Amino acid sequence: MVPAFNFVIKQFMKQRMANIRGFMEHPVETQEALLKQLLQQASSTVWGKEYDYKNIRSIKQFAENVPVSTYENFYPWIERCLKGEQQVLWHSDIHWFSKSSGTTNAKSKFIPVSKESLKDCHYKGGMDLLTMYFNNVPESKLFQGKALAVGGSCIPNPFRSDSQIGDISAVIMTNLPGWAQYARTPSIKTALMNEWEAKIEKLAEECLRERVTNLSGVPTWTVLLLEYMLEKSGKENMLEIWPHFECFFHGAVSFHPYRSIFQKFFPSSDVHYMETYNASEGFFAVQDDLSRDDLLLYLDHGIYYEFIPIDEIDEPFPQTITLDQVQLNEAYALVISTNSGLWRYNVGDVIRFTSIAPYRIKITGRTKHYINVFGEELMVENAEMAVAKACEQTNAVLANFTAGPVYFNDVNKGGHEWIIEFETEPADKDQFARFLDQFLKELNSDYEAKRHKDMALLLPKVHFVPEGTFYKWLKLKGKLGGQHKVPRLSNTREYIDEIMTKCL
């Protein structure tokens, strides 16, 4: 990759900052105009006719006419698209579907991906990610090397021969423009391999020879690739293999528990870490300022946002609020209408706003991934931060974890049970459990109240499991690689019991 290419890309990215500042400075107007455009484009679809899009004149009317949908009640419409019917949810033909389980449960989601969504959401979001990276690191030489993406795979749609189904990373990679294909590695054939264990060998073989400057993927699977590359090469750290490495673009799970691992892989303060929020449903947000740990919400990338207050989540007809009505540090479920034909769709993610000028967010968890058996309202954000802090205090390095409830019975009080796998185990495991409990109390007042004098919750029960336990579990469920991830919390014992009985 020649320096001239890096220079040209950087100059182009600088020009995009004006567009980004536009939606940052005029957020409400941007969203209102976007919704109007989406309604016009979908007015002649089956869905648009069903909900009279031609006659919707206001945001209020849109919310009154169109129901908030989960995937389960939206699926019959998506199924029609999967089976080949066009102009059902969106005006242009749909030939790609993103497959996502969200967690490791058996049921998969199939999200339609339009050409407009690829261009104006995912690719535009990626371009703006790079724009903000160069804005933060103006001396960057990112494009004097290659980008390595650790992604998934695609398969033919079993319902029709003219469409494909795959992880969103694979859908994006397959359709990348020529200049982006030129700037990435490995070969597209290797990148889209389906079998993870064979794929990791081929990835390492090809990428050990490349000048890789940046990497993107889910931390969990990226760790496995980097460990394999170090083992194969005999090197001490990844900078001995990729001396020009600059940045890891990460997403899907919290990076806090993985930061210490990556600092060992890349022992340099010149290596940066940038968080993205790019889901099957759309590219929602990105870390625009490397000195902060929150994410700038994309407002002109083909997605109109609404928000369900946390106390409305379980209501059959939840009330939503618009961007101009949100409050700082309140929990909201994310509802989207998109240029792929998702309408008032509850993504299942819970976010909170950390800033409203501009609008920045943090992902706090999933609407279904929490523990609230005893009124403790423990969210994923609390759990991940507490584990990270406990690791820091005990010099441990996390690999993976999940947690669930221990129910009351005639003999015992309730509590939480944790399964934790480490890269480096704590020397004193009892001390780690006490630190975990301490930090959960500090981060969550409801948990602290329930733990007071062991009145409602006992000290967490922690299982320190052998290396490879979660890998074994995911393999057992056919969920290796791609964007599959371990569910951090569950309000039932489903995951805890399955791991304990089948993998230990």
Short mmCIF file of C-alpha atoms in Angstrom, two decimals:
data_model
loop_
_atom_site.label_atom_id
_atom_site.label_comp_id
_atom_site.label_asym_id
_atom_site.label_seq_id
_atom_site.Cartn_x
_atom_site.Cartn_y
_atom_site.Cartn_z
CA MET A 1 0.00 0.00 0.00
CA VAL A 2 1.69 3.20 -1.16
CA PRO A 3 1.77 6.42 0.92
CA ALA A 4 -0.11 8.28 -1.85
CA PHE A 5 -3.15 6.05 -1.32
CA ASN A 6 -3.12 6.85 2.40
CA PHE A 7 -2.87 10.58 1.63
CA VAL A 8 -5.77 10.55 -0.83
CA ILE A 9 -8.03 8.63 1.56
CA LYS A 10 -7.19 10.98 4.43
CA GLN A 11 -8.00 14.06 2.36
CA PHE A 12 -11.32 12.54 1.32
CA MET A 13 -12.16 11.71 4.94
CA LYS A 14 -11.45 15.25 6.09
CA GLN A 15 -14.15 16.53 3.76
CA ARG A 16 -16.70 14.19 5.38
CA MET A 17 -16.37 15.91 8.76
CA ALA A 18 -18.65 18.69 7.50
CA ASN A 19 -21.45 16.13 7.00
CA ILE A 20 -20.89 14.67 10.45
CA ARG A 21 -20.97 18.11 12.08
CA GLY A 22 -24.21 18.76 10.21
CA PHE A 23 -26.20 16.08 12.00
CA MET A 24 -24.40 16.78 15.28
CA GLU A 25 -25.52 20.44 15.15
CA HIS A 26 -29.03 19.80 13.76
CA PRO A 27 -30.05 16.42 15.22
CA VAL A 28 -33.83 16.79 15.49
CA GLU A 29 -34.25 18.35 12.06
CA THR A 30 -32.06 15.63 10.55
CA GLN A 31 -34.16 12.86 12.07
CA GLU A 32 -37.48 14.46 11.08
CA ALA A 33 -36.36 14.83 7.47
CA LEU A 34 -35.09 11.25 7.45
CA LEU A 35 -38.40 9.83 8.68
CA LYS A 36 -40.27 11.76 6.01
CA GLN A 37 -37.97 10.32 3.34
CA LEU A 38 -38.34 6.75 4.66
CA LEU A 39 -42.14 7.00 4.66
CA GLN A 40 -42.19 8.30 1.10
CA GLN A 41 -39.91 5.54 -0.14
CA ALA A 42 -41.98 2.80 1.51
CA SER A 43 -45.45 4.20 0.80
CA SER A 44 -46.13 1.82 -2.10
CA THR A 45 -44.95 -1.32 -0.29
CA VAL A 46 -47.33 -3.89 1.16
CA TRP A 47 -46.47 -2.66 4.66
CA GLY A 48 -46.75 1.00 3.65
CA LYS A 49 -50.23 0.45 2.26
CA GLU A 50 -51.26 -1.54 5.33
CA TYR A 51 -50.36 1.39 7.59
CA ASP A 52 -51.36 4.18 5.20
CA TYR A 53 -47.91 5.75 4.86
CA LYS A 54 -49.09 8.12 2.13
CA ASN A 55 -51.29 9.96 4.60
CA ILE A 56 -48.93 10.12 7.59
CA ARG A 57 -48.06 13.77 8.13
CA SER A 58 -46.36 13.83 11.54
CA ILE A 59 -44.19 11.89 13.96
CA LYS A 60 -47.17 11.64 16.31
CA GLN A 61 -49.33 10.14 13.57
CA PHE A 62 -46.57 7.67 12.67
CA ALA A 63 -46.40 6.47 16.30
CA GLU A 64 -50.20 6.17 16.47
CA ASN A 65 -50.58 4.30 13.17
CA VAL A 66 -47.67 1.84 13.36
CA PRO A 67 -47.17 -0.66 16.21
CA VAL A 68 -43.87 -1.22 17.98
CA SER A 69 -42.68 -4.68 16.89
CA THR A 70 -40.35 -7.30 18.26
CA TYR A 71 -38.70 -9.77 15.92
CA GLU A 72 -41.26 -12.43 16.80
CA ASN A 73 -44.28 -10.39 15.68
CA PHE A 74 -42.41 -8.88 12.73
CA TYR A 75 -41.17 -12.21 11.39
CA PRO A 76 -44.22 -13.10 9.21
CA TRP A 77 -43.41 -10.03 7.10
CA ILE A 78 -39.72 -10.93 6.89
CA GLU A 79 -40.63 -14.49 5.98
CA ARG A 80 -42.47 -13.22 2.91
CA CYS A 81 -39.25 -11.46 1.85
CA LEU A 82 -37.17 -14.58 2.55
CA LYS A 83 -39.47 -16.58 0.28
CA GLY A 84 -38.99 -14.17 -2.59
CA GLU A 85 -41.80 -11.64 -2.39
CA GLN A 86 -40.54 -8.12 -3.10
CA GLN A 87 -41.77 -4.64 -2.13
CA VAL A 88 -43.14 -6.08 1.10
CA LEU A 89 -41.30 -3.88 3.61
CA TRP A 90 -39.05 -1.78 1.37
CA HIS A 91 -39.35 -0.37 -2.15
CA SER A 92 -36.17 -1.88 -3.64
CA ASP A 93 -35.57 -5.61 -4.09
CA ILE A 94 -33.97 -7.45 -1.17
CA HIS A 95 -31.27 -9.98 -2.09
CA TRP A 96 -29.35 -10.16 1.20
CA PHE A 97 -30.34 -11.19 4.70
CA SER A 98 -28.23 -10.82 7.81
CA LYS A 99 -28.45 -13.84 10.08
CA SER A 100 -28.06 -13.13 13.76
CA SER A 101 -28.91 -15.04 16.88
CA GLY A 102 -27.92 -12.10 19.06
CA THR A 103 -26.97 -14.67 21.71
CA THR A 104 -26.36 -18.39 21.72
CA ASN A 105 -30.00 -19.47 21.74
CA ALA A 106 -31.10 -21.75 18.95
CA LYS A 107 -33.40 -19.37 17.14
CA SER A 108 -31.81 -17.21 14.45
CA LYS A 109 -32.99 -13.84 13.25
CA PHE A 110 -33.04 -12.98 9.54
CA ILE A 111 -32.78 -9.24 8.92
CA PRO A 112 -33.37 -7.89 5.39
CA VAL A 113 -30.44 -5.84 4.05
CA SER A 114 -31.30 -3.51 1.15
CA LYS A 115 -28.84 -1.92 -1.27
CA GLU A 116 -29.74 1.43 0.35
CA SER A 117 -28.86 0.08 3.79
CA LEU A 118 -25.50 -1.22 2.56
CA LYS A 119 -24.63 2.08 0.91
CA ASP A 120 -26.20 4.71 3.16
CA CYS A 121 -25.96 2.95 6.52
CA HIS A 122 -23.24 0.31 6.80
CA TYR A 123 -20.73 1.70 4.28
CA LYS A 124 -21.45 5.30 5.17
CA GLY A 125 -21.07 4.38 8.84
CA GLY A 126 -17.75 2.72 8.09
CA MET A 127 -16.52 5.74 6.17
CA ASP A 128 -17.52 8.03 9.00
CA LEU A 129 -15.78 5.71 11.47
CA LEU A 130 -12.55 6.18 9.52
CA THR A 131 -13.20 9.91 9.22
CA MET A 132 -13.42 10.25 12.98
CA TYR A 133 -10.39 8.02 13.48
CA PHE A 134 -8.29 10.30 11.26
CA ASN A 135 -9.78 13.30 13.07
CA ASN A 136 -8.49 11.81 16.34
CA VAL A 137 -5.18 10.53 14.91
CA PRO A 138 -4.20 12.99 12.13
CA GLU A 139 -0.73 11.46 11.73
CA SER A 140 -2.25 8.04 10.96
CA LYS A 141 -0.80 5.84 8.22
CA LEU A 142 -3.69 3.39 8.37
CA PHE A 143 -3.92 2.99 4.60
CA GLN A 144 -0.24 2.26 4.15
CA GLY A 145 -1.19 -1.24 5.25
CA LYS A 146 -4.12 -3.62 5.19
CA ALA A 147 -7.27 -3.94 7.28
CA LEU A 148 -8.02 -7.39 8.71
CA ALA A 149 -11.65 -8.14 9.52
CA VAL A 150 -12.51 -11.20 11.60
CA GLY A 151 -16.01 -11.92 10.37
CA GLY A 152 -18.50 -14.58 9.44
CA SER A 153 -19.76 -16.38 6.35
CA CYS A 154 -22.64 -16.52 3.86
CA ILE A 155 -24.82 -19.33 2.54
CA PRO A 156 -27.47 -19.44 -0.20
CA ASN A 157 -30.99 -18.62 0.94
CA PRO A 158 -32.74 -22.02 1.21
CA PHE A 159 -36.05 -20.44 0.16
CA ARG A 160 -34.84 -18.85 -3.10
CA SER A 161 -31.75 -19.09 -5.28
CA ASP A 162 -31.26 -15.39 -6.00
CA SER A 163 -30.40 -14.28 -2.45
CA GLN A 164 -27.85 -14.95 0.29
CA ILE A 165 -27.91 -15.22 4.08
CA GLY A 166 -24.95 -14.49 6.32
CA ASP A 167 -23.44 -12.62 9.26
CA ILE A 168 -23.64 -8.86 8.69
CA SER A 169 -19.83 -8.76 8.56
CA ALA A 170 -19.88 -11.24 5.67
CA VAL A 171 -22.69 -9.43 3.85
CA ILE A 172 -20.74 -6.18 4.09
CA MET A 173 -17.45 -7.77 3.08
CA THR A 174 -18.94 -9.48 0.03
CA ASN A 175 -20.37 -6.21 -1.27
CA LEU A 176 -17.47 -3.86 -0.49
CA PRO A 177 -16.51 -1.36 -3.21
CA GLY A 178 -13.27 -1.98 -5.12
CA TRP A 179 -11.09 0.48 -3.20
CA ALA A 180 -12.10 -1.11 0.12
CA GLN A 181 -11.40 -4.62 -1.19
CA TYR A 182 -7.95 -3.37 -2.22
CA ALA A 183 -7.31 -2.16 1.34
CA ARG A 184 -8.28 -5.35 3.18
CA THR A 185 -6.96 -8.83 3.90
CA PRO A 186 -7.26 -11.87 3.78
CA SER A 187 -8.56 -13.09 0.43
CA ILE A 188 -12.33 -12.97 0.17
CA LYS A 189 -12.39 -16.77 -0.10
CA THR A 190 -10.66 -17.13 3.26
CA ALA A 191 -12.63 -14.32 4.88
CA LEU A 192 -15.92 -16.06 4.09
CA MET A 193 -14.93 -19.58 5.15
CA ASN A 194 -17.65 -21.22 7.21
CA GLU A 195 -15.73 -23.68 9.41
CA TRP A 196 -14.09 -21.64 12.17
CA GLU A 197 -11.20 -23.93 13.12
CA ALA A 198 -10.05 -24.30 9.51
CA LYS A 199 -10.65 -20.62 8.92
CA ILE A 200 -8.43 -19.49 11.80
CA GLU A 201 -5.52 -21.52 10.38
CA LYS A 202 -5.96 -19.98 6.93
CA LEU A 203 -6.37 -16.46 8.35
CA ALA A 204 -3.12 -16.82 10.26
CA GLU A 205 -1.29 -18.27 7.26
CA GLU A 206 -2.27 -15.37 4.99
CA CYS A 207 -2.08 -12.51 7.47
CA LEU A 208 1.30 -13.36 8.99
CA ARG A 209 2.78 -12.19 5.68
CA GLU A 210 0.76 -8.96 5.40
CA ARG A 211 1.46 -5.43 6.61
CA VAL A 212 -1.64 -5.16 8.80
CA THR A 213 -2.30 -1.73 10.32
CA ASN A 214 -5.80 -2.25 11.68
CA LEU A 215 -8.12 -4.98 12.80
CA SER A 216 -11.88 -5.18 13.31
CA GLY A 217 -14.03 -7.83 14.96
CA VAL A 218 -15.62 -9.16 18.11
CA PRO A 219 -12.94 -9.24 20.88
CA THR A 220 -13.76 -12.82 21.90
CA TRP A 221 -12.94 -14.32 18.50
CA THR A 222 -10.15 -11.90 17.72
CA VAL A 223 -8.31 -13.07 20.86
CA LEU A 224 -8.36 -16.64 19.57
CA LEU A 225 -6.91 -15.59 16.21
CA LEU A 226 -4.12 -13.51 17.76
CA GLU A 227 -3.20 -16.25 20.22
CA TYR A 228 -3.01 -18.75 17.37
CA MET A 229 -0.80 -16.39 15.33
CA LEU A 230 1.61 -15.92 18.22
CA GLU A 231 1.79 -19.67 18.79
CA LYS A 232 2.36 -20.32 15.08
CA SER A 233 5.01 -17.60 14.69
CA GLY A 234 6.81 -18.04 18.01
CA LYS A 235 6.69 -14.27 18.60
CA GLU A 236 6.16 -12.61 21.99
CA ASN A 237 3.58 -10.06 20.87
CA MET A 238 1.71 -8.97 17.76
CA LEU A 239 3.85 -5.88 17.16
CA GLU A 240 6.70 -8.24 16.29
CA ILE A 241 4.45 -9.54 13.49
CA TRP A 242 2.69 -6.28 12.58
CA PRO A 243 5.09 -3.46 13.57
CA HIS A 244 2.92 -0.83 11.84
CA PHE A 245 -0.29 -1.78 13.64
CA GLU A 246 -2.42 1.22 14.74
CA CYS A 247 -5.97 0.38 15.77
CA PHE A 248 -8.43 -2.32 16.80
CA PHE A 249 -12.02 -1.43 15.84
CA HIS A 250 -14.18 -3.51 18.16
CA GLY A 251 -17.84 -4.07 18.92
CA ALA A 252 -20.63 -6.52 19.88
CA VAL A 253 -19.41 -6.99 23.49
CA SER A 254 -17.92 -4.67 26.08
CA PHE A 255 -14.19 -4.11 25.62
CA HIS A 256 -13.50 -3.43 29.31
CA PRO A 257 -12.82 -7.07 30.25
CA TYR A 258 -10.54 -7.53 27.22
CA ARG A 259 -8.43 -4.38 27.37
CA SER A 260 -5.60 -5.92 29.39
CA ILE A 261 -5.34 -8.87 26.98
CA PHE A 262 -5.02 -6.57 23.97
CA GLN A 263 -2.46 -4.41 25.72
CA LYS A 264 -0.35 -7.56 26.02
CA PHE A 265 -0.88 -8.34 22.34
CA PHE A 266 0.02 -4.74 21.39
CA PRO A 267 2.30 -3.33 24.13
CA SER A 268 2.40 0.25 22.86
CA SER A 269 0.61 3.47 23.77
CA ASP A 270 0.52 4.27 20.04
CA VAL A 271 -2.05 1.51 19.44
CA HIS A 272 -5.63 2.77 19.65
CA TYR A 273 -8.94 1.09 20.41
CA MET A 274 -12.16 2.40 18.88
CA GLU A 275 -15.63 1.06 19.64
CA THR A 276 -18.36 0.61 17.05
CA TYR A 277 -22.06 -0.22 17.33
CA ASN A 278 -22.73 -1.94 14.01
CA ALA A 279 -25.51 -4.52 14.26
CA SER A 280 -27.39 -6.66 11.75
CA GLU A 281 -30.12 -4.03 11.78
CA GLY A 282 -27.82 -1.10 11.05
CA PHE A 283 -24.74 0.92 11.94
CA PHE A 284 -25.96 2.90 14.94
CA ALA A 285 -23.04 4.65 16.59
CA VAL A 286 -19.29 5.01 16.90
CA GLN A 287 -16.72 6.28 19.40
CA ASP A 288 -16.03 9.68 17.87
CA ASP A 289 -13.63 10.90 20.58
CA LEU A 290 -10.87 8.54 21.77
CA SER A 291 -10.60 10.44 25.05
CA ARG A 292 -14.18 9.39 25.90
CA ASP A 293 -15.79 5.96 26.24
CA ASP A 294 -19.24 6.77 24.84
CA LEU A 295 -20.53 6.60 21.27
CA LEU A 296 -21.83 9.24 18.89
CA LEU A 297 -25.29 8.28 17.60
CA TYR A 298 -25.45 8.31 13.78
CA LEU A 299 -28.49 10.40 12.83
CA ASP A 300 -28.39 10.57 9.01
CA HIS A 301 -27.51 6.98 8.15
CA GLY A 302 -30.93 5.70 7.09
CA ILE A 303 -32.24 5.01 10.61
CA TYR A 304 -34.99 6.88 12.48
CA TYR A 305 -34.82 6.37 16.26
CA GLU A 306 -37.37 6.14 19.02
CA PHE A 307 -36.83 5.11 22.62
CA ILE A 308 -38.87 3.07 25.11
CA PRO A 309 -38.39 4.09 28.77
CA ILE A 310 -37.21 1.08 30.76
CA ASP A 311 -40.42 0.87 32.83
CA GLU A 312 -42.44 0.49 29.60
CA ILE A 313 -40.39 -2.38 28.13
CA ASP A 314 -42.73 -5.18 29.20
CA GLU A 315 -45.92 -3.36 28.25
CA PRO A 316 -47.88 -4.84 25.30
CA PHE A 317 -48.16 -1.37 23.72
CA PRO A 318 -45.13 0.54 25.02
CA GLN A 319 -45.02 4.31 24.77
CA THR A 320 -42.01 5.73 22.95
CA ILE A 321 -40.27 9.07 23.07
CA THR A 322 -38.30 10.90 20.38
CA LEU A 323 -34.72 12.13 20.38
CA ASP A 324 -35.58 15.59 21.69
CA GLN A 325 -37.35 14.06 24.72
CA VAL A 326 -34.59 11.80 26.08
CA GLN A 327 -32.99 12.43 29.45
CA LEU A 328 -29.38 11.88 30.44
CA ASN A 329 -28.49 8.61 32.17
CA GLU A 330 -31.97 7.12 31.83
CA ALA A 331 -32.27 3.58 30.41
CA TYR A 332 -34.11 3.18 27.11
CA ALA A 333 -34.83 0.30 24.76
CA LEU A 334 -33.83 1.19 21.21
CA VAL A 335 -36.57 1.29 18.54
CA ILE A 336 -35.67 1.83 14.88
CA SER A 337 -37.23 2.39 11.46
CA THR A 338 -34.74 1.77 8.66
CA ASN A 339 -33.98 1.91 4.95
CA SER A 340 -34.17 -1.89 4.89
CA GLY A 341 -37.84 -1.91 5.90
CA LEU A 342 -37.73 -2.46 9.66
CA TRP A 343 -40.56 -0.34 11.11
CA ARG A 344 -40.72 0.68 14.77
CA TYR A 345 -38.61 -2.38 15.46
CA ASN A 346 -37.45 -3.05 19.03
CA VAL A 347 -33.80 -4.04 18.59
CA GLY A 348 -33.59 -5.54 22.08
CA ASP A 349 -30.69 -3.32 23.19
CA VAL A 350 -30.80 -1.00 26.19
CA ILE A 351 -28.89 2.27 25.96
CA ARG A 352 -28.49 5.43 28.00
CA PHE A 353 -27.54 8.92 26.87
CA THR A 354 -24.34 10.39 28.23
CA SER A 355 -24.59 13.61 26.21
CA ILE A 356 -27.29 15.45 24.26
CA ALA A 357 -25.14 18.04 22.52
CA PRO A 358 -24.17 16.02 20.57
CA TYR A 359 -26.19 12.87 21.23
CA ARG A 360 -23.87 10.23 22.64
CA ILE A 361 -24.82 6.89 24.16
CA LYS A 362 -23.58 3.87 26.04
CA ILE A 363 -24.92 0.36 25.54
CA THR A 364 -26.01 -0.96 28.93
CA GLY A 365 -27.30 -4.38 27.94
CA ARG A 366 -30.16 -6.28 26.34
CA THR A 367 -33.83 -6.08 27.22
CA LYS A 368 -33.76 -9.83 27.86
CA HIS A 369 -30.20 -10.10 29.27
CA TYR A 370 -30.26 -9.04 32.87
CA ILE A 371 -30.81 -10.55 36.30
CA ASN A 372 -33.80 -9.22 38.18
CA VAL A 373 -35.10 -12.25 40.08
CA PHE A 374 -34.78 -10.43 43.41
CA GLY A 375 -35.36 -6.81 42.34
CA GLU A 376 -31.63 -6.18 41.90
CA GLU A 377 -31.96 -5.03 38.25
CA LEU A 378 -28.41 -6.08 37.37
CA MET A 379 -27.63 -5.01 33.80
CA VAL A 380 -24.82 -6.21 31.54
CA GLU A 381 -22.96 -2.91 31.85
CA ASN A 382 -22.72 -3.32 35.63
CA ALA A 383 -21.57 -6.93 35.35
CA GLU A 384 -18.88 -6.28 32.75
CA MET A 385 -17.48 -3.31 34.64
CA ALA A 386 -17.43 -5.18 37.96
CA VAL A 387 -15.62 -8.16 36.42
CA ALA A 388 -13.07 -5.84 34.79
CA LYS A 389 -12.41 -4.05 38.09
CA ALA A 390 -12.08 -7.33 39.99
CA CYS A 391 -9.57 -8.53 37.39
CA GLU A 392 -7.54 -5.33 37.82
CA GLN A 393 -7.44 -5.79 41.59
CA THR A 394 -6.30 -9.41 41.39
CA ASN A 395 -4.02 -9.23 38.31
CA ALA A 396 -6.32 -11.62 36.48
CA VAL A 397 -7.01 -11.59 32.74
CA LEU A 398 -10.54 -12.50 31.67
CA ALA A 399 -11.45 -14.81 28.79
CA ASN A 400 -15.26 -15.07 29.16
CA PHE A 401 -18.11 -15.23 31.65
CA THR A 402 -21.84 -15.67 32.15
CA ALA A 403 -24.07 -15.38 35.20
CA GLY A 404 -27.55 -16.34 36.32
CA PRO A 405 -29.68 -16.56 39.45
CA VAL A 406 -29.64 -19.02 42.33
CA TYR A 407 -33.29 -19.31 43.36
CA PHE A 408 -34.65 -19.21 46.88
CA ASN A 409 -35.54 -22.58 48.41
CA ASP A 410 -36.49 -23.93 51.81
CA VAL A 411 -32.86 -24.03 52.90
CA ASN A 412 -31.02 -21.20 51.17
CA LYS A 413 -31.47 -17.59 50.24
CA GLY A 414 -31.08 -16.49 46.67
CA GLY A 415 -28.01 -15.20 44.93
CA HIS A 416 -26.07 -15.09 41.69
CA GLU A 417 -23.98 -17.87 40.18
CA TRP A 418 -21.09 -17.00 37.87
CA ILE A 419 -19.08 -19.11 35.45
CA ILE A 420 -15.79 -17.37 34.65
CA GLU A 421 -12.93 -18.44 32.40
CA PHE A 422 -9.58 -16.64 32.59
CA GLU A 423 -6.55 -16.19 30.41
CA THR A 424 -4.70 -15.61 33.69
CA GLU A 425 -6.47 -16.79 36.84
CA PRO A 426 -6.42 -14.75 40.07
CA ALA A 427 -4.02 -16.10 42.67
CA ASP A 428 -6.70 -15.86 45.36
CA LYS A 429 -10.08 -16.93 43.98
CA ASP A 430 -12.01 -16.10 47.15
CA GLN A 431 -10.57 -12.59 47.03
CA PHE A 432 -11.71 -12.24 43.41
CA ALA A 433 -15.28 -13.20 44.38
CA ARG A 434 -15.25 -10.62 47.19
CA PHE A 435 -13.99 -7.92 44.84
CA LEU A 436 -16.64 -8.86 42.29
CA ASP A 437 -19.33 -8.48 44.95
CA GLN A 438 -17.83 -5.19 46.17
CA PHE A 439 -17.78 -3.61 42.73
CA LEU A 440 -21.30 -4.80 41.91
CA LYS A 441 -22.45 -3.01 45.06
CA GLU A 442 -20.61 0.15 44.04
CA LEU A 443 -22.06 0.10 40.53
CA ASN A 444 -25.66 -0.91 41.31
CA SER A 445 -27.57 0.49 44.29
CA ASP A 446 -30.39 -2.06 43.93
CA TYR A 447 -27.90 -4.92 44.11
CA GLU A 448 -26.24 -3.27 47.11
CA ALA A 449 -29.58 -2.97 48.92
CA LYS A 450 -30.40 -6.65 48.32
CA ARG A 451 -26.93 -7.70 49.50
CA HIS A 452 -27.13 -5.67 52.75
CA LYS A 453 -26.43 -8.12 55.59
CA ASP A 454 -27.24 -10.97 53.15
CA MET A 455 -30.92 -10.12 53.55
CA ALA A 456 -32.02 -11.01 50.01
CA LEU A 457 -28.86 -12.03 48.16
CA LEU A 458 -25.88 -14.08 49.29
CA LEU A 459 -22.28 -13.57 48.19
CA PRO A 460 -21.92 -14.55 44.51
CA LYS A 461 -21.04 -18.18 43.86
CA VAL A 462 -18.20 -18.24 41.31
CA HIS A 463 -17.06 -21.23 39.27
CA PHE A 464 -13.53 -20.83 37.89
CA VAL A 465 -13.64 -23.07 34.84
CA PRO A 466 -10.80 -24.46 32.69
CA GLU A 467 -9.53 -22.65 29.63
CA GLY A 468 -11.61 -23.54 26.58
CA THR A 469 -14.89 -24.16 28.44
CA PHE A 470 -16.87 -21.48 26.62
CA TYR A 471 -15.29 -22.45 23.30
CA LYS A 472 -16.47 -26.02 23.94
CA TRP A 473 -19.98 -24.79 24.75
CA LEU A 474 -20.24 -22.60 21.65
CA LYS A 475 -18.91 -25.42 19.49
CA LEU A 476 -21.49 -27.77 21.00
CA LYS A 477 -24.19 -25.32 19.92
CA GLY A 478 -22.71 -24.76 16.45
CA LYS A 479 -21.92 -21.12 17.26
CA LEU A 480 -18.18 -20.82 16.63
CA GLY A 481 -16.77 -17.68 15.02
CA GLY A 482 -18.53 -14.80 13.31
CA GLN A 483 -20.56 -12.56 15.57
CA HIS A 484 -21.73 -15.22 18.03
CA LYS A 485 -21.17 -14.22 21.62
CA VAL A 486 -21.67 -15.58 25.09
CA PRO A 487 -24.72 -14.08 26.85
CA ARG A 488 -23.37 -12.28 29.88
CA LEU A 489 -26.50 -12.43 32.03
CA SER A 490 -29.71 -14.41 32.10
CA ASN A 491 -32.77 -14.12 34.30
CA THR A 492 -33.00 -17.93 34.22
CA ARG A 493 -30.52 -20.76 34.82
CA GLU A 494 -30.62 -21.90 31.18
CA TYR A 495 -26.99 -21.13 30.32
CA ILE A 496 -25.51 -21.84 33.76
CA ASP A 497 -27.04 -25.31 33.98
CA GLU A 498 -26.19 -26.23 30.39
CA ILE A 499 -22.50 -25.30 30.75
CA MET A 500 -22.20 -27.00 34.13
CA THR A 501 -23.76 -30.27 32.92
CA LYS A 502 -22.38 -30.52 29.36
CA CYS A 503 -18.99 -28.80 29.40
CA LEU A 504 -17.40 -29.51 32.80
#
